[in-house]
Amino acid sequence: ELLFELKAESLSTASSTIYSNYLKDTKSTILFIRNLFLAATYRPHQNELLAELFKTLTSGENTNLSNMLTNLFCKHIFIPFPESPSVPIYNLGHFRLVHYCLKNGSISTAQLFPFIRDLLVNFPEYVNYILFIFAFFVKEIYEQDTKLYTALHEYYHNNVSYTASQSPIR
């Protein structure tokens, strides 16, 4: 409820409530992150405010908790991993939240890009998923990591015929 009904006026109260009641250990922090991603998916117009909430939580006095929260957030952006190479786009609604978190500085591209690189190297069969991620974060990748951009661009060119053959429009 704190996440789905979040307002600018309640940001401070929500932040302190979440910080003191819901971020107790790794398990509860992962649950919070999953709920944050759900809120971002089902309340897309709230993503900027949700990113501000995340920034408030990660800039707290407890650096261990802030680091754990940031690391788990980045680790879970691409989890749960799709069950098939074709991923429905509605499962990726939280990427807008990630974009706003990059924009407000609560996460960095240096924290995010290793997970994208891992997908490309270890799960190349998830073509549509990887290409969607590339398309979504192309500006940041292009500006910050030319090696990753080049690898993804080459991957795109190597898989264009695959994605075209999977298209329902012929």
PDB file of C-alpha atoms in Angstrom:
ATOM      1  CA  GLU A   1       0.000   0.000   0.000  1.00  0.00           C
ATOM      2  CA  LEU A   2       2.857   2.387   0.755  1.00  0.00           C
ATOM      3  CA  LEU A   3       4.204   1.887  -2.753  1.00  0.00           C
ATOM      4  CA  PHE A   4       0.955   1.787  -4.704  1.00  0.00           C
ATOM      5  CA  GLU A   5      -0.496   4.833  -2.991  1.00  0.00           C
ATOM      6  CA  LEU A   6       2.721   6.846  -2.795  1.00  0.00           C
ATOM      7  CA  LYS A   7       2.377  10.616  -3.104  1.00  0.00           C
ATOM      8  CA  ALA A   8       5.008  13.331  -2.998  1.00  0.00           C
ATOM      9  CA  GLU A   9       3.593  14.495   0.324  1.00  0.00           C
ATOM     10  CA  SER A  10       3.950  11.036   1.862  1.00  0.00           C
ATOM     11  CA  LEU A  11       7.456  10.302   0.531  1.00  0.00           C
ATOM     12  CA  SER A  12       9.229  11.048   3.799  1.00  0.00           C
ATOM     13  CA  THR A  13       6.778   9.053   5.901  1.00  0.00           C
ATOM     14  CA  ALA A  14       6.819   6.124   3.472  1.00  0.00           C
ATOM     15  CA  SER A  15      10.603   6.153   3.397  1.00  0.00           C
ATOM     16  CA  SER A  16      10.990   6.052   7.172  1.00  0.00           C
ATOM     17  CA  THR A  17       8.285   3.375   7.510  1.00  0.00           C
ATOM     18  CA  ILE A  18       9.888   1.163   4.870  1.00  0.00           C
ATOM     19  CA  TYR A  19      13.367   1.760   6.246  1.00  0.00           C
ATOM     20  CA  SER A  20      12.432   0.854   9.798  1.00  0.00           C
ATOM     21  CA  ASN A  21       9.850  -1.900   9.193  1.00  0.00           C
ATOM     22  CA  TYR A  22      10.573  -3.607   5.878  1.00  0.00           C
ATOM     23  CA  LEU A  23      14.334  -3.606   5.290  1.00  0.00           C
ATOM     24  CA  LYS A  24      15.378  -5.910   8.100  1.00  0.00           C
ATOM     25  CA  ASP A  25      17.412  -8.574   6.290  1.00  0.00           C
ATOM     26  CA  THR A  26      18.180  -9.891   2.827  1.00  0.00           C
ATOM     27  CA  LYS A  27      14.904 -11.798   2.497  1.00  0.00           C
ATOM     28  CA  SER A  28      12.694  -8.834   3.448  1.00  0.00           C
ATOM     29  CA  THR A  29      14.767  -6.504   1.261  1.00  0.00           C
ATOM     30  CA  ILE A  30      14.287  -8.771  -1.773  1.00  0.00           C
ATOM     31  CA  LEU A  31      10.553  -8.840  -1.068  1.00  0.00           C
ATOM     32  CA  PHE A  32      10.535  -5.035  -0.909  1.00  0.00           C
ATOM     33  CA  ILE A  33      12.380  -4.826  -4.248  1.00  0.00           C
ATOM     34  CA  ARG A  34       9.890  -7.200  -5.884  1.00  0.00           C
ATOM     35  CA  ASN A  35       7.029  -5.075  -4.565  1.00  0.00           C
ATOM     36  CA  LEU A  36       8.773  -1.934  -5.803  1.00  0.00           C
ATOM     37  CA  PHE A  37       9.035  -3.490  -9.272  1.00  0.00           C
ATOM     38  CA  LEU A  38       5.356  -4.462  -9.158  1.00  0.00           C
ATOM     39  CA  ALA A  39       4.373  -0.942  -8.188  1.00  0.00           C
ATOM     40  CA  ALA A  40       6.513   0.403 -11.037  1.00  0.00           C
ATOM     41  CA  THR A  41       4.836  -1.966 -13.487  1.00  0.00           C
ATOM     42  CA  TYR A  42       1.266  -1.273 -12.404  1.00  0.00           C
ATOM     43  CA  ARG A  43       1.690   2.421 -11.603  1.00  0.00           C
ATOM     44  CA  PRO A  44       3.911   3.571 -14.492  1.00  0.00           C
ATOM     45  CA  HIS A  45       3.161   7.249 -13.898  1.00  0.00           C
ATOM     46  CA  GLN A  46       4.598   6.881 -10.390  1.00  0.00           C
ATOM     47  CA  ASN A  47       8.023   5.677 -11.539  1.00  0.00           C
ATOM     48  CA  GLU A  48       9.795   8.979 -11.020  1.00  0.00           C
ATOM     49  CA  LEU A  49       8.401   9.217  -7.487  1.00  0.00           C
ATOM     50  CA  LEU A  50       9.242   5.562  -6.794  1.00  0.00           C
ATOM     51  CA  ALA A  51      12.801   6.267  -7.974  1.00  0.00           C
ATOM     52  CA  GLU A  52      12.945   9.207  -5.586  1.00  0.00           C
ATOM     53  CA  LEU A  53      11.803   6.916  -2.781  1.00  0.00           C
ATOM     54  CA  PHE A  54      14.543   4.455  -3.709  1.00  0.00           C
ATOM     55  CA  LYS A  55      17.110   7.262  -3.727  1.00  0.00           C
ATOM     56  CA  THR A  56      15.971   8.334  -0.254  1.00  0.00           C
ATOM     57  CA  LEU A  57      16.292   4.776   1.022  1.00  0.00           C
ATOM     58  CA  THR A  58      19.758   4.274  -0.462  1.00  0.00           C
ATOM     59  CA  SER A  59      21.123   7.544   0.834  1.00  0.00           C
ATOM     60  CA  GLY A  60      20.356   6.683   4.453  1.00  0.00           C
ATOM     61  CA  GLU A  61      22.810   6.704   7.330  1.00  0.00           C
ATOM     62  CA  ASN A  62      23.196   2.934   7.395  1.00  0.00           C
ATOM     63  CA  THR A  63      25.661   2.413   4.533  1.00  0.00           C
ATOM     64  CA  ASN A  64      25.615  -1.394   4.877  1.00  0.00           C
ATOM     65  CA  LEU A  65      21.854  -1.454   4.392  1.00  0.00           C
ATOM     66  CA  SER A  66      22.058   1.096   1.571  1.00  0.00           C
ATOM     67  CA  ASN A  67      24.718  -0.957  -0.223  1.00  0.00           C
ATOM     68  CA  MET A  68      22.751  -4.174   0.252  1.00  0.00           C
ATOM     69  CA  LEU A  69      19.583  -2.526  -1.063  1.00  0.00           C
ATOM     70  CA  THR A  70      21.364  -1.121  -4.121  1.00  0.00           C
ATOM     71  CA  ASN A  71      23.154  -4.395  -4.891  1.00  0.00           C
ATOM     72  CA  LEU A  72      19.998  -6.480  -4.551  1.00  0.00           C
ATOM     73  CA  PHE A  73      18.047  -3.971  -6.632  1.00  0.00           C
ATOM     74  CA  CYS A  74      20.560  -4.225  -9.495  1.00  0.00           C
ATOM     75  CA  LYS A  75      20.786  -7.994  -9.178  1.00  0.00           C
ATOM     76  CA  HIS A  76      16.995  -8.415  -9.384  1.00  0.00           C
ATOM     77  CA  ILE A  77      16.291  -6.053 -12.282  1.00  0.00           C
ATOM     78  CA  PHE A  78      16.511  -8.940 -14.736  1.00  0.00           C
ATOM     79  CA  ILE A  79      15.048 -11.567 -12.373  1.00  0.00           C
ATOM     80  CA  PRO A  80      12.861 -13.547 -12.510  1.00  0.00           C
ATOM     81  CA  PHE A  81      14.571 -14.731 -15.605  1.00  0.00           C
ATOM     82  CA  PRO A  82      12.147 -15.464 -18.414  1.00  0.00           C
ATOM     83  CA  GLU A  83      10.957 -19.014 -18.797  1.00  0.00           C
ATOM     84  CA  SER A  84      11.203 -18.830 -22.542  1.00  0.00           C
ATOM     85  CA  PRO A  85      13.148 -16.836 -25.127  1.00  0.00           C
ATOM     86  CA  SER A  86       9.969 -14.863 -25.863  1.00  0.00           C
ATOM     87  CA  VAL A  87       9.218 -12.538 -22.962  1.00  0.00           C
ATOM     88  CA  PRO A  88       5.947 -10.586 -22.805  1.00  0.00           C
ATOM     89  CA  ILE A  89       6.788  -6.907 -22.700  1.00  0.00           C
ATOM     90  CA  TYR A  90       4.445  -6.257 -19.780  1.00  0.00           C
ATOM     91  CA  ASN A  91       6.848  -8.241 -17.578  1.00  0.00           C
ATOM     92  CA  LEU A  92       9.421  -5.495 -18.079  1.00  0.00           C
ATOM     93  CA  GLY A  93       7.430  -2.517 -16.787  1.00  0.00           C
ATOM     94  CA  HIS A  94       9.937  -1.849 -14.041  1.00  0.00           C
ATOM     95  CA  PHE A  95      12.606  -0.800 -16.568  1.00  0.00           C
ATOM     96  CA  ARG A  96      11.186   2.732 -16.496  1.00  0.00           C
ATOM     97  CA  LEU A  97      11.876   2.766 -12.756  1.00  0.00           C
ATOM     98  CA  VAL A  98      15.442   1.642 -13.446  1.00  0.00           C
ATOM     99  CA  HIS A  99      15.793   4.456 -15.973  1.00  0.00           C
ATOM    100  CA  TYR A 100      14.660   7.022 -13.397  1.00  0.00           C
ATOM    101  CA  CYS A 101      17.029   5.519 -10.818  1.00  0.00           C
ATOM    102  CA  LEU A 102      19.887   5.964 -13.280  1.00  0.00           C
ATOM    103  CA  LYS A 103      18.736   9.502 -13.943  1.00  0.00           C
ATOM    104  CA  ASN A 104      18.547  10.484 -10.251  1.00  0.00           C
ATOM    105  CA  GLY A 105      21.845   8.784  -9.403  1.00  0.00           C
ATOM    106  CA  SER A 106      20.533   6.158  -6.998  1.00  0.00           C
ATOM    107  CA  ILE A 107      22.139   3.474  -9.183  1.00  0.00           C
ATOM    108  CA  SER A 108      24.934   3.805 -11.698  1.00  0.00           C
ATOM    109  CA  THR A 109      25.587   2.307 -15.083  1.00  0.00           C
ATOM    110  CA  ALA A 110      28.685   0.663 -13.574  1.00  0.00           C
ATOM    111  CA  GLN A 111      26.357  -1.260 -11.250  1.00  0.00           C
ATOM    112  CA  LEU A 112      23.853  -2.145 -13.985  1.00  0.00           C
ATOM    113  CA  PHE A 113      25.993  -3.011 -17.006  1.00  0.00           C
ATOM    114  CA  PRO A 114      27.651  -6.150 -15.564  1.00  0.00           C
ATOM    115  CA  PHE A 115      24.215  -7.775 -15.379  1.00  0.00           C
ATOM    116  CA  ILE A 116      23.483  -6.872 -19.009  1.00  0.00           C
ATOM    117  CA  ARG A 117      26.889  -8.227 -20.011  1.00  0.00           C
ATOM    118  CA  ASP A 118      26.144 -11.418 -18.066  1.00  0.00           C
ATOM    119  CA  LEU A 119      22.882 -11.924 -19.956  1.00  0.00           C
ATOM    120  CA  LEU A 120      24.610 -11.431 -23.284  1.00  0.00           C
ATOM    121  CA  VAL A 121      27.422 -13.858 -22.485  1.00  0.00           C
ATOM    122  CA  ASN A 122      25.559 -16.554 -20.549  1.00  0.00           C
ATOM    123  CA  PHE A 123      22.079 -16.489 -22.094  1.00  0.00           C
ATOM    124  CA  PRO A 124      22.439 -15.559 -25.790  1.00  0.00           C
ATOM    125  CA  GLU A 125      19.379 -17.643 -26.687  1.00  0.00           C
ATOM    126  CA  TYR A 126      17.106 -14.999 -25.103  1.00  0.00           C
ATOM    127  CA  VAL A 127      17.327 -12.846 -28.209  1.00  0.00           C
ATOM    128  CA  ASN A 128      14.142 -10.816 -27.795  1.00  0.00           C
ATOM    129  CA  TYR A 129      14.873 -10.159 -24.129  1.00  0.00           C
ATOM    130  CA  ILE A 130      18.449  -9.037 -24.730  1.00  0.00           C
ATOM    131  CA  LEU A 131      17.472  -6.879 -27.698  1.00  0.00           C
ATOM    132  CA  PHE A 132      14.702  -5.240 -25.696  1.00  0.00           C
ATOM    133  CA  ILE A 133      17.181  -4.447 -22.915  1.00  0.00           C
ATOM    134  CA  PHE A 134      19.611  -3.084 -25.504  1.00  0.00           C
ATOM    135  CA  ALA A 135      16.905  -0.902 -27.047  1.00  0.00           C
ATOM    136  CA  PHE A 136      15.724   0.337 -23.673  1.00  0.00           C
ATOM    137  CA  PHE A 137      19.173   1.280 -22.359  1.00  0.00           C
ATOM    138  CA  VAL A 138      20.919   2.039 -25.663  1.00  0.00           C
ATOM    139  CA  LYS A 139      21.564   5.706 -24.885  1.00  0.00           C
ATOM    140  CA  GLU A 140      23.210   4.944 -21.548  1.00  0.00           C
ATOM    141  CA  ILE A 141      25.192   2.031 -22.983  1.00  0.00           C
ATOM    142  CA  TYR A 142      26.348   4.082 -25.984  1.00  0.00           C
ATOM    143  CA  GLU A 143      27.482   6.967 -23.774  1.00  0.00           C
ATOM    144  CA  GLN A 144      29.088   4.926 -20.988  1.00  0.00           C
ATOM    145  CA  ASP A 145      30.433   1.612 -22.315  1.00  0.00           C
ATOM    146  CA  THR A 146      31.568   1.387 -25.925  1.00  0.00           C
ATOM    147  CA  LYS A 147      32.669  -2.258 -25.589  1.00  0.00           C
ATOM    148  CA  LEU A 148      29.243  -3.340 -24.355  1.00  0.00           C
ATOM    149  CA  TYR A 149      27.559  -1.199 -27.017  1.00  0.00           C
ATOM    150  CA  THR A 150      29.684  -2.774 -29.759  1.00  0.00           C
ATOM    151  CA  ALA A 151      28.986  -6.295 -28.469  1.00  0.00           C
ATOM    152  CA  LEU A 152      25.237  -5.664 -28.289  1.00  0.00           C
ATOM    153  CA  HIS A 153      25.187  -3.959 -31.681  1.00  0.00           C
ATOM    154  CA  GLU A 154      26.979  -6.944 -33.229  1.00  0.00           C
ATOM    155  CA  TYR A 155      24.597  -9.304 -31.401  1.00  0.00           C
ATOM    156  CA  TYR A 156      21.678  -7.338 -32.867  1.00  0.00           C
ATOM    157  CA  HIS A 157      23.017  -7.666 -36.410  1.00  0.00           C
ATOM    158  CA  ASN A 158      23.657 -11.373 -35.926  1.00  0.00           C
ATOM    159  CA  ASN A 159      20.089 -11.937 -34.720  1.00  0.00           C
ATOM    160  CA  VAL A 160      17.966  -9.665 -36.912  1.00  0.00           C
ATOM    161  CA  SER A 161      16.806 -12.567 -39.053  1.00  0.00           C
ATOM    162  CA  TYR A 162      15.889 -14.533 -35.901  1.00  0.00           C
ATOM    163  CA  THR A 163      13.700 -11.759 -34.501  1.00  0.00           C
ATOM    164  CA  ALA A 164      12.040 -11.178 -37.883  1.00  0.00           C
ATOM    165  CA  SER A 165      11.194 -14.871 -38.205  1.00  0.00           C
ATOM    166  CA  GLN A 166       9.621 -14.825 -34.712  1.00  0.00           C
ATOM    167  CA  SER A 167       7.400 -11.845 -35.537  1.00  0.00           C
ATOM    168  CA  PRO A 168       3.641 -12.524 -35.754  1.00  0.00           C
ATOM    169  CA  ILE A 169       3.464  -9.925 -38.554  1.00  0.00           C
ATOM    170  CA  ARG A 170       4.498 -11.403 -41.911  1.00  0.00           C
TER     171      ARG A 170
END
